[in-house]
Amino acid sequence: IRERPNSAIYPSESFRQTLLGPRRGRPSLSLSKSVSTTNISGNFNDESPLGIRRILSQSTDSLNARNRTLSVESLIDEGPDVILNQLMSDFETDGKDFEADSWSLAVDNSYLQQHKMDVMKRQDVIYELIQTEIHHVRTLKIMADMFRKAMLDDLQVDPATVHKIFPCVDELSQIHERFLAQLLERRRESLAQDSNKNFVINRLGDILVNQFSGGSAELLKKVYSEFCSKHTKAVKEYKDLLSRDKRFQQFIRRMTRSPLLRRHGVPECILLVTQRITKYPVLIERILKNSKDSEGDWEDLTRALKLVKELISSINEEVHASEMNARLWDVYRRVDGRAKVQLPWESRSGVFGKDELLRRKLVHSGCLLWKTAAGRFKDVLVLLMTDVLIFLQEKDQKYTFPMLDKPAVISLQNLIVRDIANQEKGMFLISAAPPEMYEVHAASRDDRNNWMKVIQQTVSLCPSRQDFPLIETEIEASLRKLKDRILQHDRKITALLEEKVGLFADMMALASGSEEPSPPLAPPRTLFHSDSIEGSRGEKLMHEAIREVESLKEIFMGVGRDRDQNNGPDAESCPSPSASNGDAGSFNGSLELCRTESEVGQRDGNGNQLVQRIPQEEINQRLVNLYSLLHGLQAVVSQQDTLLELQLQEGPEKIGPRRPSPPSLVAEPAVTGRAPGEKPSATELALLQRQHGLLQEELGRCRQLSQERAQEAAALESRLRDSERERGRLERELDEARRELAVLRGSGGAGGAGGRGGRRGVEPRRRSLPAGDALYLSFTPPQ
């Protein structure tokens, strides 16, 4: 995606000089502005048969009604203006508020004089943003509801062909219509009092951040990547259809003559949509330049600018990858099936054939001159791929591997690139395996420098031969494809579970009446993706889920106790969680948790009914947390199963015989089958790192458990010492009581009665004393 120069996007500087001058409307929009600004609208006013008010917001039902669709014959007979007038009659929009060229010309002159120059410039750019967004939405509507609809219903064009010409138009329309609605709503909120055209938008960054972040940014990236990558194919398909279908030629000729399109056809519309995403950074930069006094909006605008640049960079990468993939398939189809290269220097010697191309990604390609040992130059097509550099030679419109003095396949492992002294177009490729030096020449110095830069970057990212072998057997290729499919299904499961948790949170929010859904217990990335560094472990998720269940139990049990205490034994408004016959009550998909929002019977001293509500919000939050944790645990279990299966399927020489028991946390040399001096592979290192993390967690839990046991032992020892002191004191009191009893027995009858009373006083205390042996037996020393 290439950005257009500023001169093609914005009006000239002379336009700024008319801010405070005479105010009069211009008959037509200047072509020096952006195509998106001028667009394909022409000059619309209330007198024209197709006012701009009726362009954008068309009823979907009326668009889909077949009785409003006219045939090609009527198009040819009645003319495009009448047909377009009927076709666009249902469009309604606020576009009449943006007929002027700028905000300075749209507001009243007295209102304009009240603001400073920087405010005027800022509002002019914001006005241009909204105006060009209106034109962009109208362009998408014309593509979808005029061209595509007529091609499907009237011309009976193959739907597959129509989809190739207009890919992702519906998705783009939905995205930009929502964005435009937010911009128009902000303008309506910013209108001056008692005015319908004077406005100053003081805050815009929040809308831009929302548009270019989160799920909206992901959708923009997906849709624009697909649309821009199919741009060339769409134009080619359109030209092919135009060259072979005369009815389509007549239709296009009539449409392009209309004042609505102003001689802009389907290719121009496709180009406008492709370039739209590149206009946002320039517009936001201009808004930011004139927003230095808006401290609240400055941060959001800065963030929005960064987000949209990252989005465009991601789209460019996706488009480049798509172009390289299409280029690779074109080359693959032209490679001779019998073309092969022998690679005897590899540890796994074999034949490098045509099918090896599709295992790799194409990074860069182009034509170079290969200088042979005899001093001759051979024209070759060079393919820079993930881990190799391939030379192909064209012969009889087929590509083959050149049979020269050196192999036509160069491994990028330890490849060195050097320029040739006194030759601005040449460079050396010094290979380590096999030890060879290749001399190649580019068409220009810039081309040579670009090749050197791209090759060096690819060499730095080249995978190891253990992870990515140079040649792959048929069985290994089948296993790799199966592994890729398994991992792909894991990602789909994770995405579906993540979406399901979000839907459940929205459902709970609607049921509880809250405006915003309850936040999950952990961010979605850390909850569902265990391959990240901060990813949650399955055991941790399980413990957190159990904790949420315990919290729910406490809430329900506490509510039940309160209800029983308040209502008494006669309260039977809600059945107990478990019936007498053991059948448990079910929710039946309902959120009515035993009258959680109903009144619980409680009366004051005067007999008035009091209202006591169960904490429904807390229950909903606990349910959302529990739902998220359980589905996160399910995703982690799926990924862990895949990881273990892939490790076990690496081969009997590495893993040994498969056993039904789970693998131990520490991989022994006998199990891995690795020689003592051999270095572990990357997958084994990753598995060992994960096992090391698990052992560290287990060690932490053991330490915490030992500390808890030590604290319990200290508490028991303290209790034991207190019991010993209490026992000694009671024994001393008992001895004193016995001595007093003996004295009383020797004093006669009165003393005997007193002795019996004393015995009765001592016996209850004696029975309440704890037995010393029982204290010793109840004490458990720490392990």
mmCIF file with all atom_site columns, C-alpha atoms in Angstrom, residues 283-394:
data_model
loop_
_atom_site.group_PDB
_atom_site.id
_atom_site.type_symbol
_atom_site.label_atom_id
_atom_site.label_alt_id
_atom_site.label_comp_id
_atom_site.label_asym_id
_atom_site.label_entity_id
_atom_site.label_seq_id
_atom_site.pdbx_PDB_ins_code
_atom_site.Cartn_x
_atom_site.Cartn_y
_atom_site.Cartn_z
_atom_site.occupancy
_atom_site.B_iso_or_equiv
_atom_site.pdbx_formal_charge
_atom_site.auth_seq_id
_atom_site.auth_comp_id
_atom_site.auth_asym_id
_atom_site.auth_atom_id
_atom_site.pdbx_PDB_model_num
ATOM 1   C CA . LEU A 1 283 ? -5.031 13.199  8.731   1.00 0.00 ? 283 LEU A CA 1
ATOM 2   C CA . ILE A 1 284 ? -4.316 12.260  12.345  1.00 0.00 ? 284 ILE A CA 1
ATOM 3   C CA . GLU A 1 285 ? -0.871 13.861  12.156  1.00 0.00 ? 285 GLU A CA 1
ATOM 4   C CA . ARG A 1 286 ? -2.438 17.100  10.937  1.00 0.00 ? 286 ARG A CA 1
ATOM 5   C CA . ILE A 1 287 ? -5.035 16.996  13.719  1.00 0.00 ? 287 ILE A CA 1
ATOM 6   C CA . LEU A 1 288 ? -2.282 16.304  16.234  1.00 0.00 ? 288 LEU A CA 1
ATOM 7   C CA . LYS A 1 289 ? -0.200 19.177  14.902  1.00 0.00 ? 289 LYS A CA 1
ATOM 8   C CA . ASN A 1 290 ? -3.023 21.614  15.678  1.00 0.00 ? 290 ASN A CA 1
ATOM 9   C CA . SER A 1 291 ? -4.015 20.038  19.023  1.00 0.00 ? 291 SER A CA 1
ATOM 10  C CA . LYS A 1 292 ? -1.160 21.182  21.235  1.00 0.00 ? 292 LYS A CA 1
ATOM 11  C CA . ASP A 1 293 ? -3.553 23.049  23.528  1.00 0.00 ? 293 ASP A CA 1
ATOM 12  C CA . SER A 1 294 ? -5.870 20.033  23.876  1.00 0.00 ? 294 SER A CA 1
ATOM 13  C CA . GLU A 1 295 ? -4.109 18.154  26.652  1.00 0.00 ? 295 GLU A CA 1
ATOM 14  C CA . GLY A 1 296 ? -6.921 15.647  27.140  1.00 0.00 ? 296 GLY A CA 1
ATOM 15  C CA . ASP A 1 297 ? -7.059 14.751  23.446  1.00 0.00 ? 297 ASP A CA 1
ATOM 16  C CA . TRP A 1 298 ? -3.301 14.863  22.820  1.00 0.00 ? 298 TRP A CA 1
ATOM 17  C CA . GLU A 1 299 ? -2.543 11.491  24.412  1.00 0.00 ? 299 GLU A CA 1
ATOM 18  C CA . ASP A 1 300 ? -5.391 9.714   22.613  1.00 0.00 ? 300 ASP A CA 1
ATOM 19  C CA . LEU A 1 301 ? -4.409 11.213  19.262  1.00 0.00 ? 301 LEU A CA 1
ATOM 20  C CA . THR A 1 302 ? -0.778 10.203  19.774  1.00 0.00 ? 302 THR A CA 1
ATOM 21  C CA . ARG A 1 303 ? -1.823 6.682   20.642  1.00 0.00 ? 303 ARG A CA 1
ATOM 22  C CA . ALA A 1 304 ? -4.228 6.523   17.694  1.00 0.00 ? 304 ALA A CA 1
ATOM 23  C CA . LEU A 1 305 ? -1.451 7.613   15.328  1.00 0.00 ? 305 LEU A CA 1
ATOM 24  C CA . LYS A 1 306 ? 0.830  4.881   16.643  1.00 0.00 ? 306 LYS A CA 1
ATOM 25  C CA . LEU A 1 307 ? -1.933 2.285   16.385  1.00 0.00 ? 307 LEU A CA 1
ATOM 26  C CA . VAL A 1 308 ? -2.858 3.145   12.809  1.00 0.00 ? 308 VAL A CA 1
ATOM 27  C CA . LYS A 1 309 ? 0.790  3.062   11.714  1.00 0.00 ? 309 LYS A CA 1
ATOM 28  C CA . GLU A 1 310 ? 1.207  -0.363  13.298  1.00 0.00 ? 310 GLU A CA 1
ATOM 29  C CA . LEU A 1 311 ? -1.993 -1.471  11.583  1.00 0.00 ? 311 LEU A CA 1
ATOM 30  C CA . ILE A 1 312 ? -0.755 -0.321  8.174   1.00 0.00 ? 312 ILE A CA 1
ATOM 31  C CA . SER A 1 313 ? 2.587  -2.028  8.766   1.00 0.00 ? 313 SER A CA 1
ATOM 32  C CA . SER A 1 314 ? 0.807  -5.280  9.606   1.00 0.00 ? 314 SER A CA 1
ATOM 33  C CA . ILE A 1 315 ? -1.375 -4.977  6.512   1.00 0.00 ? 315 ILE A CA 1
ATOM 34  C CA . ASN A 1 316 ? 1.690  -4.377  4.354   1.00 0.00 ? 316 ASN A CA 1
ATOM 35  C CA . GLU A 1 317 ? 3.351  -7.479  5.782   1.00 0.00 ? 317 GLU A CA 1
ATOM 36  C CA . GLU A 1 318 ? 0.259  -9.570  5.111   1.00 0.00 ? 318 GLU A CA 1
ATOM 37  C CA . VAL A 1 319 ? -0.028 -8.232  1.571   1.00 0.00 ? 319 VAL A CA 1
ATOM 38  C CA . HIS A 1 320 ? 3.668  -8.885  0.924   1.00 0.00 ? 320 HIS A CA 1
ATOM 39  C CA . ALA A 1 321 ? 3.362  -12.427 2.265   1.00 0.00 ? 321 ALA A CA 1
ATOM 40  C CA . SER A 1 322 ? 0.331  -13.019 0.059   1.00 0.00 ? 322 SER A CA 1
ATOM 41  C CA . GLU A 1 323 ? 2.158  -11.685 -2.993  1.00 0.00 ? 323 GLU A CA 1
ATOM 42  C CA . MET A 1 324 ? 5.184  -13.868 -2.262  1.00 0.00 ? 324 MET A CA 1
ATOM 43  C CA . ASN A 1 325 ? 2.966  -16.910 -1.846  1.00 0.00 ? 325 ASN A CA 1
ATOM 44  C CA . ALA A 1 326 ? 1.253  -16.231 -5.171  1.00 0.00 ? 326 ALA A CA 1
ATOM 45  C CA . ARG A 1 327 ? 4.648  -15.721 -6.807  1.00 0.00 ? 327 ARG A CA 1
ATOM 46  C CA . LEU A 1 328 ? 5.900  -19.006 -5.360  1.00 0.00 ? 328 LEU A CA 1
ATOM 47  C CA . TRP A 1 329 ? 2.919  -20.882 -6.768  1.00 0.00 ? 329 TRP A CA 1
ATOM 48  C CA . ASP A 1 330 ? 3.491  -19.335 -10.192 1.00 0.00 ? 330 ASP A CA 1
ATOM 49  C CA . VAL A 1 331 ? 7.102  -20.496 -10.154 1.00 0.00 ? 331 VAL A CA 1
ATOM 50  C CA . TYR A 1 332 ? 6.130  -23.913 -8.817  1.00 0.00 ? 332 TYR A CA 1
ATOM 51  C CA . ARG A 1 333 ? 3.710  -24.501 -11.680 1.00 0.00 ? 333 ARG A CA 1
ATOM 52  C CA . ARG A 1 334 ? 6.440  -23.717 -14.217 1.00 0.00 ? 334 ARG A CA 1
ATOM 53  C CA . VAL A 1 335 ? 9.156  -25.874 -12.646 1.00 0.00 ? 335 VAL A CA 1
ATOM 54  C CA . ASP A 1 336 ? 9.789  -29.082 -14.562 1.00 0.00 ? 336 ASP A CA 1
ATOM 55  C CA . GLY A 1 337 ? 8.678  -32.074 -12.529 1.00 0.00 ? 337 GLY A CA 1
ATOM 56  C CA . ARG A 1 338 ? 11.822 -33.983 -13.512 1.00 0.00 ? 338 ARG A CA 1
ATOM 57  C CA . ALA A 1 339 ? 14.165 -31.253 -12.271 1.00 0.00 ? 339 ALA A CA 1
ATOM 58  C CA . LYS A 1 340 ? 16.222 -32.438 -9.291  1.00 0.00 ? 340 LYS A CA 1
ATOM 59  C CA . VAL A 1 341 ? 19.438 -31.511 -7.491  1.00 0.00 ? 341 VAL A CA 1
ATOM 60  C CA . GLN A 1 342 ? 21.695 -33.992 -5.716  1.00 0.00 ? 342 GLN A CA 1
ATOM 61  C CA . LEU A 1 343 ? 22.875 -32.843 -2.271  1.00 0.00 ? 343 LEU A CA 1
ATOM 62  C CA . PRO A 1 344 ? 25.587 -35.325 -1.209  1.00 0.00 ? 344 PRO A CA 1
ATOM 63  C CA . TRP A 1 345 ? 27.143 -33.089 1.455   1.00 0.00 ? 345 TRP A CA 1
ATOM 64  C CA . GLU A 1 346 ? 24.121 -33.157 3.751   1.00 0.00 ? 346 GLU A CA 1
ATOM 65  C CA . SER A 1 347 ? 24.018 -35.605 6.664   1.00 0.00 ? 347 SER A CA 1
ATOM 66  C CA . ARG A 1 348 ? 20.739 -36.800 5.178   1.00 0.00 ? 348 ARG A CA 1
ATOM 67  C CA . SER A 1 349 ? 21.854 -36.984 1.577   1.00 0.00 ? 349 SER A CA 1
ATOM 68  C CA . GLY A 1 350 ? 19.058 -36.951 -0.908  1.00 0.00 ? 350 GLY A CA 1
ATOM 69  C CA . VAL A 1 351 ? 17.453 -35.243 -3.863  1.00 0.00 ? 351 VAL A CA 1
ATOM 70  C CA . PHE A 1 352 ? 16.103 -31.702 -3.746  1.00 0.00 ? 352 PHE A CA 1
ATOM 71  C CA . GLY A 1 353 ? 13.037 -31.695 -5.980  1.00 0.00 ? 353 GLY A CA 1
ATOM 72  C CA . LYS A 1 354 ? 10.141 -29.522 -7.002  1.00 0.00 ? 354 LYS A CA 1
ATOM 73  C CA . ASP A 1 355 ? 7.964  -30.363 -4.007  1.00 0.00 ? 355 ASP A CA 1
ATOM 74  C CA . GLU A 1 356 ? 10.558 -28.954 -1.612  1.00 0.00 ? 356 GLU A CA 1
ATOM 75  C CA . LEU A 1 357 ? 9.587  -25.458 -2.761  1.00 0.00 ? 357 LEU A CA 1
ATOM 76  C CA . LEU A 1 358 ? 6.149  -25.590 -1.167  1.00 0.00 ? 358 LEU A CA 1
ATOM 77  C CA . ARG A 1 359 ? 7.604  -26.487 2.230   1.00 0.00 ? 359 ARG A CA 1
ATOM 78  C CA . ARG A 1 360 ? 9.156  -23.059 2.444   1.00 0.00 ? 360 ARG A CA 1
ATOM 79  C CA . LYS A 1 361 ? 8.117  -19.433 2.314   1.00 0.00 ? 361 LYS A CA 1
ATOM 80  C CA . LEU A 1 362 ? 9.376  -17.169 -0.423  1.00 0.00 ? 362 LEU A CA 1
ATOM 81  C CA . VAL A 1 363 ? 11.125 -14.106 1.006   1.00 0.00 ? 363 VAL A CA 1
ATOM 82  C CA . HIS A 1 364 ? 12.481 -12.441 -2.136  1.00 0.00 ? 364 HIS A CA 1
ATOM 83  C CA . SER A 1 365 ? 12.894 -13.246 -5.814  1.00 0.00 ? 365 SER A CA 1
ATOM 84  C CA . GLY A 1 366 ? 14.467 -11.719 -8.878  1.00 0.00 ? 366 GLY A CA 1
ATOM 85  C CA . CYS A 1 367 ? 16.720 -12.234 -11.869 1.00 0.00 ? 367 CYS A CA 1
ATOM 86  C CA . LEU A 1 368 ? 20.507 -12.188 -11.435 1.00 0.00 ? 368 LEU A CA 1
ATOM 87  C CA . LEU A 1 369 ? 23.574 -13.094 -13.480 1.00 0.00 ? 369 LEU A CA 1
ATOM 88  C CA . TRP A 1 370 ? 25.535 -16.100 -12.231 1.00 0.00 ? 370 TRP A CA 1
ATOM 89  C CA . LYS A 1 371 ? 29.206 -16.096 -13.250 1.00 0.00 ? 371 LYS A CA 1
ATOM 90  C CA . THR A 1 372 ? 30.463 -19.618 -13.908 1.00 0.00 ? 372 THR A CA 1
ATOM 91  C CA . ALA A 1 373 ? 34.007 -20.963 -13.531 1.00 0.00 ? 373 ALA A CA 1
ATOM 92  C CA . ALA A 1 374 ? 34.530 -20.452 -17.271 1.00 0.00 ? 374 ALA A CA 1
ATOM 93  C CA . GLY A 1 375 ? 33.801 -16.738 -16.905 1.00 0.00 ? 375 GLY A CA 1
ATOM 94  C CA . ARG A 1 376 ? 30.417 -16.843 -18.606 1.00 0.00 ? 376 ARG A CA 1
ATOM 95  C CA . PHE A 1 377 ? 27.277 -15.257 -17.204 1.00 0.00 ? 377 PHE A CA 1
ATOM 96  C CA . LYS A 1 378 ? 24.040 -17.232 -16.947 1.00 0.00 ? 378 LYS A CA 1
ATOM 97  C CA . ASP A 1 379 ? 20.642 -15.609 -16.511 1.00 0.00 ? 379 ASP A CA 1
ATOM 98  C CA . VAL A 1 380 ? 19.040 -17.236 -13.486 1.00 0.00 ? 380 VAL A CA 1
ATOM 99  C CA . LEU A 1 381 ? 15.937 -16.701 -11.404 1.00 0.00 ? 381 LEU A CA 1
ATOM 100 C CA . VAL A 1 382 ? 16.975 -16.540 -7.744  1.00 0.00 ? 382 VAL A CA 1
ATOM 101 C CA . LEU A 1 383 ? 14.518 -17.562 -5.023  1.00 0.00 ? 383 LEU A CA 1
ATOM 102 C CA . LEU A 1 384 ? 15.433 -16.510 -1.495  1.00 0.00 ? 384 LEU A CA 1
ATOM 103 C CA . MET A 1 385 ? 13.457 -18.821 0.764   1.00 0.00 ? 385 MET A CA 1
ATOM 104 C CA . THR A 1 386 ? 13.241 -19.618 4.455   1.00 0.00 ? 386 THR A CA 1
ATOM 105 C CA . ASP A 1 387 ? 16.479 -21.585 4.687   1.00 0.00 ? 387 ASP A CA 1
ATOM 106 C CA . VAL A 1 388 ? 17.893 -21.882 1.144   1.00 0.00 ? 388 VAL A CA 1
ATOM 107 C CA . LEU A 1 389 ? 18.845 -19.836 -1.885  1.00 0.00 ? 389 LEU A CA 1
ATOM 108 C CA . ILE A 1 390 ? 17.751 -21.489 -5.143  1.00 0.00 ? 390 ILE A CA 1
ATOM 109 C CA . PHE A 1 391 ? 18.903 -20.824 -8.706  1.00 0.00 ? 391 PHE A CA 1
ATOM 110 C CA . LEU A 1 392 ? 16.493 -21.650 -11.544 1.00 0.00 ? 392 LEU A CA 1
ATOM 111 C CA . GLN A 1 393 ? 17.099 -21.417 -15.276 1.00 0.00 ? 393 GLN A CA 1
ATOM 112 C CA . GLU A 1 394 ? 14.330 -20.985 -17.838 1.00 0.00 ? 394 GLU A CA 1
#
